XYZ file of N, CA and C in Angstrom:
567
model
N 19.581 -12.933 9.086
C 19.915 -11.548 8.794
C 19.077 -11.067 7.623
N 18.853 -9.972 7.620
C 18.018 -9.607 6.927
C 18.329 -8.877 5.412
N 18.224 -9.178 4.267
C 18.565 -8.212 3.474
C 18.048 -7.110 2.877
N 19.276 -5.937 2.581
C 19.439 -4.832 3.332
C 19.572 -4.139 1.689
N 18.746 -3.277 1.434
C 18.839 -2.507 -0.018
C 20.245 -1.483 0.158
N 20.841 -1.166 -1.118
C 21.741 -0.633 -0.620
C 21.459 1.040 -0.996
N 21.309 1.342 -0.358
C 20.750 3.122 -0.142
C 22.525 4.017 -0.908
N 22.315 4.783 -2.116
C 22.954 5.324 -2.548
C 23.520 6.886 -1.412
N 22.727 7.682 -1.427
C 22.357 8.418 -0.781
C 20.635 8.339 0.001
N 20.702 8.036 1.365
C 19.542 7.855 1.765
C 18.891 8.506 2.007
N 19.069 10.196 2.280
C 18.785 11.402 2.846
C 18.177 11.968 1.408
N 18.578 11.936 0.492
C 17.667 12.484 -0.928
C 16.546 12.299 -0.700
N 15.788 12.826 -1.098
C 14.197 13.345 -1.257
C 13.903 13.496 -2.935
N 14.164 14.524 -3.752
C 13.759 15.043 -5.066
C 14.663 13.654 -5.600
N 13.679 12.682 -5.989
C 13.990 11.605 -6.724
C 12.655 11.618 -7.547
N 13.197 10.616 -9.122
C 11.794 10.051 -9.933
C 10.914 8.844 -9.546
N 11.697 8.234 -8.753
C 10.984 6.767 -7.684
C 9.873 8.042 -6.970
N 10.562 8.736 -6.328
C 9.542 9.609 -5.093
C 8.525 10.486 -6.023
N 8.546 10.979 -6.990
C 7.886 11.889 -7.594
C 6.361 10.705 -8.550
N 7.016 9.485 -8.663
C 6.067 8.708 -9.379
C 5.172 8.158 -7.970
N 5.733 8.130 -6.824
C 4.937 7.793 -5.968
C 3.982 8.825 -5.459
N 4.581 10.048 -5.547
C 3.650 11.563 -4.899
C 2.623 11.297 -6.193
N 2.713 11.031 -7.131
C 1.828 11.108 -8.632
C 0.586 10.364 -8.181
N 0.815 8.845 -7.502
C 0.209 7.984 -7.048
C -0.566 8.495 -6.039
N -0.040 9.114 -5.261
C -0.968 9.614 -4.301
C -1.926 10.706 -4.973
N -1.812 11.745 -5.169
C -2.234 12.919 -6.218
C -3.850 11.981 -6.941
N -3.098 10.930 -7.471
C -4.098 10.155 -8.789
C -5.723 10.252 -7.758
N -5.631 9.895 -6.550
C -6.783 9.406 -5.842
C -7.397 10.558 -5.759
N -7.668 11.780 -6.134
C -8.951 12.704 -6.047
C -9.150 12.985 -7.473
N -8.516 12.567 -8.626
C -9.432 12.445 -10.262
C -10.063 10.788 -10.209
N -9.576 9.737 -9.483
C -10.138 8.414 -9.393
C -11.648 9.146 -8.618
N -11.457 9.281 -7.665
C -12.704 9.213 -6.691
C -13.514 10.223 -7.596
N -12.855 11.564 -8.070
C -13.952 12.222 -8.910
C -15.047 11.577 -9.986
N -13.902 11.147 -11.070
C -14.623 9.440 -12.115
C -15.736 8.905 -11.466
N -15.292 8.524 -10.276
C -16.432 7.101 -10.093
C -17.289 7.716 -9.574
N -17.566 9.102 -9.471
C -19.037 9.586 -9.413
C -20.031 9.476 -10.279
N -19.591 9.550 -11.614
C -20.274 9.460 -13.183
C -19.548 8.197 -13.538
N -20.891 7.099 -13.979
C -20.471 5.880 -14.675
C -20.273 5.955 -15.708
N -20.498 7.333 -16.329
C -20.548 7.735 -17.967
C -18.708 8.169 -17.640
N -17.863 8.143 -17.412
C -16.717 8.392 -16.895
C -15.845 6.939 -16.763
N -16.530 6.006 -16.686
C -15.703 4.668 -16.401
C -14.124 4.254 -17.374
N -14.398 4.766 -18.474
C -12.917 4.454 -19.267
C -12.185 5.098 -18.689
N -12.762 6.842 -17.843
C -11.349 7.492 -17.478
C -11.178 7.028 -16.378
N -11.853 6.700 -15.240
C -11.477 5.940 -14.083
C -10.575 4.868 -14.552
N -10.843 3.878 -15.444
C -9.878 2.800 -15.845
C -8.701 3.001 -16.148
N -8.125 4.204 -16.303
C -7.429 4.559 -17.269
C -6.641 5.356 -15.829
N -7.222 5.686 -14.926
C -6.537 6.309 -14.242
C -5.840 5.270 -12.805
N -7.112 4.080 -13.060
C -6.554 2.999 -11.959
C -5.110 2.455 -12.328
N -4.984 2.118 -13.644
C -4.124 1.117 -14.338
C -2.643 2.376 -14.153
N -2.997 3.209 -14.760
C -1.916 4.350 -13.997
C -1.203 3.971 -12.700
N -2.332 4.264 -12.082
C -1.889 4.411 -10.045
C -1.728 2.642 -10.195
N -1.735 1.883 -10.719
C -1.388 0.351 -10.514
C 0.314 0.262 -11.090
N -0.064 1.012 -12.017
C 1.907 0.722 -12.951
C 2.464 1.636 -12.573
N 2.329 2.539 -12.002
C 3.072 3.771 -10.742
C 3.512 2.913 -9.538
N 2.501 1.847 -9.245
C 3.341 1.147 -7.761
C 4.510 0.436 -8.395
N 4.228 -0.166 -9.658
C 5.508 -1.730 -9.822
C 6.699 -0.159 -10.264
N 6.254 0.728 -11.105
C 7.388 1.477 -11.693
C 8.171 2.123 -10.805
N 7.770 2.909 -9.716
C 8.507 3.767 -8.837
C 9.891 2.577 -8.021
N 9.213 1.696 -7.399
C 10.533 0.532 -6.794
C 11.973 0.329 -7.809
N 11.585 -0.235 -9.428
C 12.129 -0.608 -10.504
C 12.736 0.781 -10.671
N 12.410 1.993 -10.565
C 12.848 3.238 -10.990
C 14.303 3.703 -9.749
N 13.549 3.145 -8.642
C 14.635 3.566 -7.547
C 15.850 2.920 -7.662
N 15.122 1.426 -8.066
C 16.928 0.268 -8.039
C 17.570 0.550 -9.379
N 16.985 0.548 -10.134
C 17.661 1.370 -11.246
C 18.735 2.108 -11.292
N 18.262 3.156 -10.847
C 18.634 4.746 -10.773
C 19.311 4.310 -9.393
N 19.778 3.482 -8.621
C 20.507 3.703 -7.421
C 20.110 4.715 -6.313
N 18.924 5.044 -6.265
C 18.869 5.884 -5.684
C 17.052 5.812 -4.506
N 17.545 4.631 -4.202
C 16.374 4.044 -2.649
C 17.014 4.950 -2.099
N 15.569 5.703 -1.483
C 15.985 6.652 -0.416
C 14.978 6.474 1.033
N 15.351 6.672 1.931
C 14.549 6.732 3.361
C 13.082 7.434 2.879
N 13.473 8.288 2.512
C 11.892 9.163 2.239
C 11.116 8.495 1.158
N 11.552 7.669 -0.023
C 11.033 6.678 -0.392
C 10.260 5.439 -0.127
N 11.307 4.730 1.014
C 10.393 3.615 1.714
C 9.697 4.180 2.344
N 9.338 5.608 2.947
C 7.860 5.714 3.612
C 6.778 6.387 2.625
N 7.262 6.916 1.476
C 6.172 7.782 0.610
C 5.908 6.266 -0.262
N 6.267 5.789 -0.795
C 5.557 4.437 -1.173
C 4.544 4.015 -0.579
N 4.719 3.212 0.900
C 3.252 2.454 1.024
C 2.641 3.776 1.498
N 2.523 5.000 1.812
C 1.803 6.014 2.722
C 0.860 6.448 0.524
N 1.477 6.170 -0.462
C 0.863 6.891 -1.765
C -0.130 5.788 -1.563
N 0.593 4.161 -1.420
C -0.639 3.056 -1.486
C -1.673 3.666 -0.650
N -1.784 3.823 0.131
C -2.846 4.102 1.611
C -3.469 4.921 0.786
N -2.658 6.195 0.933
C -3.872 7.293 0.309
C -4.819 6.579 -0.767
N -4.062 5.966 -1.952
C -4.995 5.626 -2.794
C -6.313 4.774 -2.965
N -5.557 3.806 -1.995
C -6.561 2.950 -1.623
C -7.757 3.256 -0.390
N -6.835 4.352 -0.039
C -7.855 4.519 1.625
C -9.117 5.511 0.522
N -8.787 6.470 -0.481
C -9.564 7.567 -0.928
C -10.754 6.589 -1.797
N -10.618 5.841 -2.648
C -11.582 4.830 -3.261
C -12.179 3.953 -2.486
N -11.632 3.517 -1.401
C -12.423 2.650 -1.000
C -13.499 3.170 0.266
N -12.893 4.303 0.702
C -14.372 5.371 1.126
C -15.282 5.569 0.312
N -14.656 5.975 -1.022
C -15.961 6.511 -1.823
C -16.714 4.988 -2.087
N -16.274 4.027 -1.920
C -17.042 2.801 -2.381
C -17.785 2.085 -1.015
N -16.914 2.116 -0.248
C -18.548 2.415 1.470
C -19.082 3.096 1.729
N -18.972 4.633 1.378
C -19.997 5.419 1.309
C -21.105 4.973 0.566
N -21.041 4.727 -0.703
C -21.881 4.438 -2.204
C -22.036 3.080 -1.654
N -21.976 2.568 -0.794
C -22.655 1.085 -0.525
C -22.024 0.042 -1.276
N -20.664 0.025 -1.360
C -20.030 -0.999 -2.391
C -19.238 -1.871 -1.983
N -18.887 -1.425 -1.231
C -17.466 -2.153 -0.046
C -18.222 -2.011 1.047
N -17.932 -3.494 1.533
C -18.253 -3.302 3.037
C -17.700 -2.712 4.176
N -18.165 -2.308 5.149
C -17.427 -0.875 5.750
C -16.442 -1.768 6.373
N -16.645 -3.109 7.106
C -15.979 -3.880 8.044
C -14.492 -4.052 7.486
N -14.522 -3.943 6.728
C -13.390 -4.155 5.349
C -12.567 -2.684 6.046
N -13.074 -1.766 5.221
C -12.339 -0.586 5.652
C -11.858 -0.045 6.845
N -12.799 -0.425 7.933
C -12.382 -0.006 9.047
C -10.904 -0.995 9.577
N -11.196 -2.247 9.199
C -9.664 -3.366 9.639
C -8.913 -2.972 8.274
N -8.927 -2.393 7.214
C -7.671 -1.893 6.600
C -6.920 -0.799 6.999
N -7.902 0.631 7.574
C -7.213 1.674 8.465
C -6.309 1.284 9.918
N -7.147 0.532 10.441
C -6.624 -0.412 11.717
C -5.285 -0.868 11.351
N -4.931 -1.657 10.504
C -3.803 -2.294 10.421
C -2.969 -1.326 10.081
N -3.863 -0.071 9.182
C -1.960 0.564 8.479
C -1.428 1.224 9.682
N -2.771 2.315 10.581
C -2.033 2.631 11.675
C -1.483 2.078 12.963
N -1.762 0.595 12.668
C -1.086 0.001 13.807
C 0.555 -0.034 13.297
N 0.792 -1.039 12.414
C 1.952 -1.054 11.486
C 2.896 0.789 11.351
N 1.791 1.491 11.117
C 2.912 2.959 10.896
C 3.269 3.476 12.476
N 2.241 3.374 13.869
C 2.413 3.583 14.905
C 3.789 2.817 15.159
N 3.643 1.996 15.222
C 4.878 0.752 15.775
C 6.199 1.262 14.610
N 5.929 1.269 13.729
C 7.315 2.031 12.461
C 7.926 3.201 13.201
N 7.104 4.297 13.507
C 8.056 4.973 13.876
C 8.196 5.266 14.765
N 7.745 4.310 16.299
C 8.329 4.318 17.330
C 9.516 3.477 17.285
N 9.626 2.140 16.603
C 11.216 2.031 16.214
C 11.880 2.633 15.818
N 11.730 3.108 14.660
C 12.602 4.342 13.977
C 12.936 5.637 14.538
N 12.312 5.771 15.537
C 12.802 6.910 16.362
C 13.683 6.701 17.476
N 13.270 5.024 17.827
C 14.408 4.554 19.008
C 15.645 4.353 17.910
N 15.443 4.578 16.350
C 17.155 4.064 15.816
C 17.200 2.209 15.492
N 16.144 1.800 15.762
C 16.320 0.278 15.984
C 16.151 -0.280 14.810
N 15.521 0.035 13.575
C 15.022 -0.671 12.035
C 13.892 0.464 11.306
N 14.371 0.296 10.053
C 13.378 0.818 9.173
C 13.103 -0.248 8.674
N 11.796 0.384 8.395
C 10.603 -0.645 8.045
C 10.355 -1.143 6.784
N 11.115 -2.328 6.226
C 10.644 -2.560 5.206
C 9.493 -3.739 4.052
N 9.101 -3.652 2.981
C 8.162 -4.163 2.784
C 8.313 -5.567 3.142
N 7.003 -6.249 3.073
C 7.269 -7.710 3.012
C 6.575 -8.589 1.728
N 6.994 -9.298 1.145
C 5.747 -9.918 0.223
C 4.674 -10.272 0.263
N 4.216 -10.677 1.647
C 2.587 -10.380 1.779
C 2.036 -9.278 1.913
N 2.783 -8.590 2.214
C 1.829 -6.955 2.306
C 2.032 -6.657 0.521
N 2.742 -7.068 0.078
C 3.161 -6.698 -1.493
C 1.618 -7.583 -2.150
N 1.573 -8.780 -1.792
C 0.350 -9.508 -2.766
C -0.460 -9.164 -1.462
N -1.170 -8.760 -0.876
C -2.395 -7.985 0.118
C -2.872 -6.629 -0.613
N -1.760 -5.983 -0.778
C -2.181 -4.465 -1.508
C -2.587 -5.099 -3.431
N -2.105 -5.940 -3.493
C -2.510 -6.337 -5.188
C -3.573 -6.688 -5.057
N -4.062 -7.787 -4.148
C -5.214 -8.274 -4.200
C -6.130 -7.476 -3.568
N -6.119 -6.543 -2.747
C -6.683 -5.822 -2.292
C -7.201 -4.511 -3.620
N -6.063 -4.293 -4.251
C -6.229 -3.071 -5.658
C -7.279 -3.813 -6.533
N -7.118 -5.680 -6.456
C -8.399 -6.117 -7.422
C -9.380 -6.305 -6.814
N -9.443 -6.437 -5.561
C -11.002 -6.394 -4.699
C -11.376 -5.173 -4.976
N -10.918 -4.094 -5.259
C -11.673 -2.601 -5.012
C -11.945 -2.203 -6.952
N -10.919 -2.940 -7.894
C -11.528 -2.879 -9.437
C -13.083 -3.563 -9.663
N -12.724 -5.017 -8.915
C -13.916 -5.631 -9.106
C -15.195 -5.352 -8.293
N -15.202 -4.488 -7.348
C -16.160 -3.443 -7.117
C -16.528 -2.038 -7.992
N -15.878 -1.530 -8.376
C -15.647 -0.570 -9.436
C -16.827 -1.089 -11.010
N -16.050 -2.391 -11.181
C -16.577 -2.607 -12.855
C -17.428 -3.617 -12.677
N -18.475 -4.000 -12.603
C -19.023 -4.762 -12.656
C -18.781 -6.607 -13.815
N -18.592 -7.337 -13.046
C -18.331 -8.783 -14.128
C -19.202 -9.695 -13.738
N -20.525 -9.579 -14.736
C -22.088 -10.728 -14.556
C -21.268 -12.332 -14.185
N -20.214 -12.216 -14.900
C -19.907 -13.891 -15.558
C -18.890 -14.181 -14.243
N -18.765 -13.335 -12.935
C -17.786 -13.608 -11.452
C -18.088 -13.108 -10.555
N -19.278 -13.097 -10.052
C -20.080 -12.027 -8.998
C -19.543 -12.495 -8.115
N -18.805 -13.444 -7.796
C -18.157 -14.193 -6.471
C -16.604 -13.521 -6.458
N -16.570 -13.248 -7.437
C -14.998 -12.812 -7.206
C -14.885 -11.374 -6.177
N -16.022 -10.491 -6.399
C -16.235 -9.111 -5.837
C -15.453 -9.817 -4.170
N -16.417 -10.538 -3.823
C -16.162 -10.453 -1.947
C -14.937 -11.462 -1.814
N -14.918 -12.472 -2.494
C -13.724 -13.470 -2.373
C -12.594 -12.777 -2.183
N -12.370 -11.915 -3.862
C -10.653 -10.675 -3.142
C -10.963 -9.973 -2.121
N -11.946 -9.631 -1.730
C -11.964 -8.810 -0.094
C -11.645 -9.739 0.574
N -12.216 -10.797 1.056
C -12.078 -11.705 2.236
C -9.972 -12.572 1.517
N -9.833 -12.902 0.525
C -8.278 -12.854 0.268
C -7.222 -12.073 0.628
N -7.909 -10.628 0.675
C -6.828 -10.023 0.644
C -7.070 -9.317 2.451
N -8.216 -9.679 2.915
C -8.102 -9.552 4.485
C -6.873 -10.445 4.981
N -7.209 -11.523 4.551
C -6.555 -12.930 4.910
C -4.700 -12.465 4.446
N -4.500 -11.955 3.713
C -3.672 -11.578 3.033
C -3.036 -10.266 4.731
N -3.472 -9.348 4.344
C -3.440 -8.466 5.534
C -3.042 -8.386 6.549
N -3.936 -9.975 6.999
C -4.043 -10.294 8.523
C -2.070 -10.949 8.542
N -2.045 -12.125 7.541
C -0.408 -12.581 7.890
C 0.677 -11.512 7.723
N 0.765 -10.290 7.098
C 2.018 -9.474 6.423
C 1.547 -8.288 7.904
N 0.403 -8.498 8.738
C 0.502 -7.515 9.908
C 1.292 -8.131 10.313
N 0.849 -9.789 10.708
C 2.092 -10.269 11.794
C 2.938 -10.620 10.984
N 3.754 -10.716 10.059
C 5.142 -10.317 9.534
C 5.739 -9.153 10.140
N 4.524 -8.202 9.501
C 5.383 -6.698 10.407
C 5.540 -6.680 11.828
N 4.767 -7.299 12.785
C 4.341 -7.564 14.368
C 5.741 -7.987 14.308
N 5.824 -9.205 13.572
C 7.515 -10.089 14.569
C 8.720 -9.441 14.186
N 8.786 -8.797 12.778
C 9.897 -7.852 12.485
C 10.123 -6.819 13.716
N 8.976 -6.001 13.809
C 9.259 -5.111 15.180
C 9.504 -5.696 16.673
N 8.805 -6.778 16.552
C 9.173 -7.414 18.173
C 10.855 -7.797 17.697
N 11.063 -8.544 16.763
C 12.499 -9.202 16.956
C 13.451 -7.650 17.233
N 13.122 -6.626 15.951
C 14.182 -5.365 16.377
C 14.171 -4.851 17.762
N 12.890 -5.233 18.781
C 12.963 -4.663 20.040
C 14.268 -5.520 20.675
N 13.621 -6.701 20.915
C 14.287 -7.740 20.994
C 16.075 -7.951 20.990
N 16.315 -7.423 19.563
C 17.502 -7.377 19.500
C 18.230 -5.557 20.384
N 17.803 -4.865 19.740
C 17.955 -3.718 20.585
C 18.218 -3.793 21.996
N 17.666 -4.659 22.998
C 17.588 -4.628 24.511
C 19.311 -5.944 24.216
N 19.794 -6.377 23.352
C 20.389 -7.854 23.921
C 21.760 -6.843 23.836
């Protein structure tokens, strides 16, 4: 059985969990602006570490405050996406990230959000996180810094967190894969 957050009111929307996550999303067009000018790099830094302590704060803010809401668990990972989906274009465009990368990170979220809310519309499970998608998006946020800042003294680290946090990716899809097969699953019994 699965455990189950306990939703105060689930139907709320105007929460500070939800408003630190809309922030998060928002952050990704002054990030992508920054990393046009390298003469700009402290404020890019300054704005990553933000949109990084906006992900751990908004969760901690909701259980807190009692107040996990439905529109929460989907504006969370959808602020991750944006953020990560908006930088890491501008960094395959600019030749920094490899595109192969990006194209199997879009792949997975809309496979994962396709399949979300065709359950959720049959009524069968909302979708919630898993800890590999939790350390996939971390390691994935340091594959895309360590493209960002350059470190002479770990040039191996740049592609290693890409290819980690693919690897990372690839198991928390099929986490999400068997979560939705089992809710089908159970639904038909």
């Amino acid at each position: 059985m699965q455990n189950r957050l306990k939703l105060n009111d689930p139907r709320k929307i105007v929460t500070l969990a939800n408003f630190i996550s809309l922030i998060r999303a928002v952050l990704a067009v002054p990030i992508v602006y920054t990393l046009r000018d390298p003469a700009l790099g402290s404020i890019t830094l300054f704005l990553i570490l933000v949109a990084i302590m906006s992900d751990a704060l908004d969760g901690w803010v909701a259980r807190k405050a009692d107040e996990v809401t439905y529109f929460g668990q989907w504006v969370d990972p959808i602020a991750d996406f944006i953020c990560i989906f908006s930088v890491v274009s501008y960094l395959v465009l600019s030749g920094q990230v490899p595109a192969w990368f990006f194209l199997f990170y879009i792949l997975r979220y809309f496979l994962i959000a396709i399949l979300a809310i065709y359950a959720f519309n049959r009524n069968q499970f909302f979708l919630s996180a898993n800890w590999w998608g939790k350390w996939a998006t971390g390691i994935t946020v340091l594959g895309v810094f360590l493209h960002i800042f350059e470190f002479d003294s770990l040039p191996w680290m740049k592609m290693a967190s890409i290819y980690i946090a693919t690897s990372l990716l690839i198991i928390s899809m099929i986490q999400y894969l068997r979560q939705f097969i089992n809710s089908i699953r159970d639904s038909d019994v």
